[in-house]
PDB file of C-alpha atoms in Angstrom:
ATOM      1  CA  MET A1463      29.576   6.069   1.914  1.00 54.00           C
ATOM      2  CA  LYS A1464      27.630   8.410   4.104  1.00 54.00           C
ATOM      3  CA  SER A1465      24.337   6.463   3.992  1.00 53.00           C
ATOM      4  CA  VAL A1466      26.237   3.557   5.230  1.00 47.00           C
ATOM      5  CA  ARG A1467      27.908   5.383   8.116  1.00 49.00           C
ATOM      6  CA  VAL A1468      24.575   6.139   9.009  1.00 42.00           C
ATOM      7  CA  ILE A1469      23.098   2.503   8.930  1.00 50.00           C
ATOM      8  CA  SER A1470      26.325   1.173  11.064  1.00 45.00           C
ATOM      9  CA  ALA A1471      25.738   3.971  14.177  1.00 42.00           C
ATOM     10  CA  ALA A1472      21.699   2.444  13.715  1.00 43.00           C
ATOM     11  CA  VAL A1473      22.083  -0.972  13.693  1.00 44.00           C
ATOM     12  CA  ALA A1474      24.841  -0.045  16.702  1.00 44.00           C
ATOM     13  CA  VAL A1475      22.492   2.000  18.531  1.00 41.00           C
ATOM     14  CA  ALA A1476      19.476  -1.468  17.724  1.00 44.00           C
ATOM     15  CA  VAL A1477      21.920  -3.241  19.494  1.00 43.00           C
ATOM     16  CA  ILE A1478      22.266  -1.802  22.329  1.00 44.00           C
ATOM     17  CA  LEU A1479      18.680  -1.081  23.234  1.00 44.00           C
ATOM     18  CA  ALA A1480      17.999  -4.571  22.310  1.00 45.00           C
ATOM     19  CA  GLY A1481      20.662  -5.774  24.895  1.00 48.00           C
ATOM     20  CA  CYS A1482      18.654  -3.028  27.278  1.00 50.00           C
ATOM     21  CA  SER A1483      16.195  -5.284  27.072  1.00 51.00           C
ATOM     22  CA  PHE A1484      17.587  -8.654  27.653  1.00 70.00           C
ATOM     23  CA  ALA A1485      16.830  -7.875  31.263  1.00 79.00           C
ATOM     24  CA  SER A1486      14.284  -9.965  33.297  1.00 94.00           C
ATOM     25  CA  LYS A1487      11.197  -8.323  34.260  1.00 96.00           C
ATOM     26  CA  GLU A1488      12.559  -9.206  38.249  1.00 97.00           C
ATOM     27  CA  GLN A1489      15.958  -7.628  37.350  1.00 98.00           C
ATOM     28  CA  ARG A1490      14.297  -4.458  36.406  1.00 98.00           C
ATOM     29  CA  GLU A1491      12.144  -4.915  39.383  1.00 98.00           C
ATOM     30  CA  ALA A1492      14.876  -5.995  41.890  1.00 98.00           C
ATOM     31  CA  GLU A1493      17.166  -2.893  40.373  1.00 98.00           C
ATOM     32  CA  ASN A1494      14.132  -0.020  40.557  1.00 98.00           C
ATOM     33  CA  ILE A1495      13.605  -1.048  44.938  1.00 98.00           C
ATOM     34  CA  THR A1496      18.052  -1.108  45.344  1.00 98.00           C
ATOM     35  CA  LYS A1497      17.223   2.188  43.471  1.00 98.00           C
ATOM     36  CA  ALA A1498      13.967   3.346  46.310  1.00 98.00           C
ATOM     37  CA  VAL A1499      16.276   1.720  49.180  1.00 98.00           C
ATOM     38  CA  ILE A1500      19.717   3.637  48.806  1.00 98.00           C
ATOM     39  CA  ALA A1501      17.296   7.155  48.070  1.00 98.00           C
ATOM     40  CA  ASN A1502      15.717   5.807  51.381  1.00 98.00           C
ATOM     41  CA  ASN A1503      12.324   7.130  48.666  1.00 98.00           C
ATOM     42  CA  MET A1504       9.979   3.769  48.760  1.00 98.00           C
ATOM     43  CA  THR A1505       7.441   5.752  47.009  1.00 97.00           C
ATOM     44  CA  PRO A1506       8.329   4.653  43.216  1.00 97.00           C
ATOM     45  CA  VAL A1507       7.961   1.263  44.159  1.00 98.00           C
ATOM     46  CA  ILE A1508       5.479   0.770  47.064  1.00 98.00           C
ATOM     47  CA  GLY A1509       2.146  -0.170  44.963  1.00 98.00           C
ATOM     48  CA  ASP A1510       4.451  -2.944  43.085  1.00 98.00           C
ATOM     49  CA  PHE A1511       4.243  -5.111  46.579  1.00 98.00           C
ATOM     50  CA  THR A1512       1.699  -7.275  47.615  1.00 98.00           C
ATOM     51  CA  PRO A1513      -0.326  -5.682  50.030  1.00 98.00           C
ATOM     52  CA  LEU A1514       0.765  -8.349  52.818  1.00 97.00           C
ATOM     53  CA  ALA A1515       4.326  -7.104  51.667  1.00 98.00           C
ATOM     54  CA  GLN A1516       3.343  -3.508  51.845  1.00 97.00           C
ATOM     55  CA  THR A1517       2.714  -4.109  55.393  1.00 96.00           C
ATOM     56  CA  LYS A1518       6.271  -5.105  56.121  1.00 95.00           C
ATOM     57  CA  ILE A1519       8.360  -2.244  54.821  1.00 97.00           C
ATOM     58  CA  THR A1520       8.846   0.186  58.144  1.00 97.00           C
ATOM     59  CA  ARG A1521      10.341   3.941  57.532  1.00 96.00           C
ATOM     60  CA  VAL A1522      13.225   2.943  59.986  1.00 98.00           C
ATOM     61  CA  ALA A1523      13.555  -0.507  58.254  1.00 97.00           C
ATOM     62  CA  VAL A1524      14.079   1.305  55.286  1.00 98.00           C
ATOM     63  CA  ALA A1525      16.127   3.904  56.334  1.00 98.00           C
ATOM     64  CA  GLU A1526      18.801   1.782  58.105  1.00 98.00           C
ATOM     65  CA  LEU A1527      19.068  -0.520  54.966  1.00 98.00           C
ATOM     66  CA  SER A1528      19.457   2.643  52.992  1.00 98.00           C
ATOM     67  CA  ASP A1529      22.133   3.847  55.265  1.00 98.00           C
ATOM     68  CA  GLU A1530      24.184   0.920  55.094  1.00 98.00           C
ATOM     69  CA  LEU A1531      24.003   0.794  51.406  1.00 98.00           C
ATOM     70  CA  ASN A1532      24.879   4.158  50.818  1.00 98.00           C
ATOM     71  CA  SER A1533      28.008   3.982  52.626  1.00 98.00           C
ATOM     72  CA  GLN A1534      28.958   1.095  50.496  1.00 98.00           C
ATOM     73  CA  GLY A1535      29.583   3.819  47.416  1.00 98.00           C
ATOM     74  CA  ALA A1536      28.175   3.324  44.387  1.00 98.00           C
ATOM     75  CA  PHE A1537      25.847   0.829  42.727  1.00 98.00           C
ATOM     76  CA  HIS A1538      27.043  -1.108  39.992  1.00 98.00           C
ATOM     77  CA  GLY A1539      24.071  -2.617  39.258  1.00 98.00           C
ATOM     78  CA  LEU A1540      22.916  -6.418  39.495  1.00 98.00           C
ATOM     79  CA  LYS A1541      24.145  -9.333  37.779  1.00 98.00           C
ATOM     80  CA  PRO A1542      21.795 -12.915  37.927  1.00 98.00           C
ATOM     81  CA  THR A1543      23.135 -15.749  40.337  1.00 97.00           C
ATOM     82  CA  THR A1544      21.675 -18.934  40.950  1.00 97.00           C
ATOM     83  CA  LYS A1545      24.104 -19.923  43.217  1.00 95.00           C
ATOM     84  CA  LYS A1546      22.517 -20.352  47.016  1.00 94.00           C
ATOM     85  CA  CYS A1547      19.485 -19.388  45.298  1.00 97.00           C
ATOM     86  CA  PRO A1548      16.394 -20.224  46.883  1.00 96.00           C
ATOM     87  CA  PRO A1549      13.137 -21.540  44.881  1.00 95.00           C
ATOM     88  CA  ALA A1550      10.226 -19.921  43.691  1.00 95.00           C
ATOM     89  CA  PHE A1551      12.741 -16.762  43.718  1.00 98.00           C
ATOM     90  CA  THR A1552      15.442 -15.125  41.104  1.00 98.00           C
ATOM     91  CA  CYS A1553      18.854 -14.378  43.059  1.00 98.00           C
ATOM     92  CA  PHE A1554      21.473 -11.806  41.839  1.00 98.00           C
ATOM     93  CA  ILE A1555      24.875 -10.617  43.004  1.00 98.00           C
ATOM     94  CA  ALA A1556      24.712  -6.917  43.613  1.00 98.00           C
ATOM     95  CA  THR A1557      27.713  -4.847  42.863  1.00 98.00           C
ATOM     96  CA  TYR A1558      28.728  -1.541  44.976  1.00 98.00           C
ATOM     97  CA  ASP A1559      32.435   0.272  45.066  1.00 98.00           C
ATOM     98  CA  LYS A1560      32.954  -1.426  48.204  1.00 98.00           C
ATOM     99  CA  ALA A1561      31.439  -4.363  48.491  1.00 98.00           C
ATOM    100  CA  THR A1562      29.491  -6.959  46.983  1.00 98.00           C
ATOM    101  CA  TYR A1563      25.402  -7.645  47.985  1.00 98.00           C
ATOM    102  CA  PHE A1564      23.351 -10.950  47.480  1.00 98.00           C
ATOM    103  CA  GLU A1565      19.610 -10.374  46.769  1.00 98.00           C
ATOM    104  CA  ARG A1566      17.107 -12.353  45.626  1.00 98.00           C
ATOM    105  CA  ILE A1567      13.392 -11.169  44.767  1.00 98.00           C
ATOM    106  CA  ARG A1568      10.023 -13.493  44.764  1.00 98.00           C
ATOM    107  CA  LEU A1569       7.096 -12.506  42.292  1.00 98.00           C
ATOM    108  CA  SER A1570       3.401 -12.858  43.353  1.00 97.00           C
ATOM    109  CA  SER A1571       0.887 -14.895  40.372  1.00 96.00           C
ATOM    110  CA  ASP A1572      -0.318 -11.282  40.100  1.00 96.00           C
ATOM    111  CA  GLY A1573       3.232 -10.548  38.747  1.00 96.00           C
ATOM    112  CA  LYS A1574       3.685  -8.401  42.228  1.00 98.00           C
ATOM    113  CA  VAL A1575       6.400  -8.330  44.631  1.00 98.00           C
ATOM    114  CA  ALA A1576       5.724 -11.075  47.668  1.00 98.00           C
ATOM    115  CA  SER A1577       9.664 -10.851  48.585  1.00 98.00           C
ATOM    116  CA  TRP A1578      12.649  -8.570  47.958  1.00 98.00           C
ATOM    117  CA  TRP A1579      15.968  -9.233  50.400  1.00 97.00           C
ATOM    118  CA  THR A1580      19.181  -7.708  49.684  1.00 97.00           C
ATOM    119  CA  HIS A1581      22.629  -9.020  52.030  1.00 96.00           C
ATOM    120  CA  ASN A1582      26.231  -8.196  52.579  1.00 96.00           C
ATOM    121  CA  THR A1583      28.463 -11.282  50.761  1.00 92.00           C
ATOM    122  CA  GLN A1584      31.175 -10.262  53.263  1.00 83.00           C
TER     123      GLN A1584
END
């Protein structure tokens, strides 16, 4: 009986871990960028951007967006969406305590972030 519980627990853990791996590379990257902006610290993700995209990331712009996102309460994650998603982009709905944001990301052919954008949907 004890071995059945151990096997059941192991299967449950495997299912949970497998569920975590379903997020696409774009979703994981967009979520990491969102969290970096919220923390007002792009250092962990700046190397994920193409050199051209890096030139467009300014401390002032990040600080302003960080203030805006922090004013929306806790970040609850991203959910993929195709609604109003331009070609070549992967889009998400980002949920916070007080608001919902539309987020989009485009990766270059070498897997670097060529474009990332978020905007309040209200």
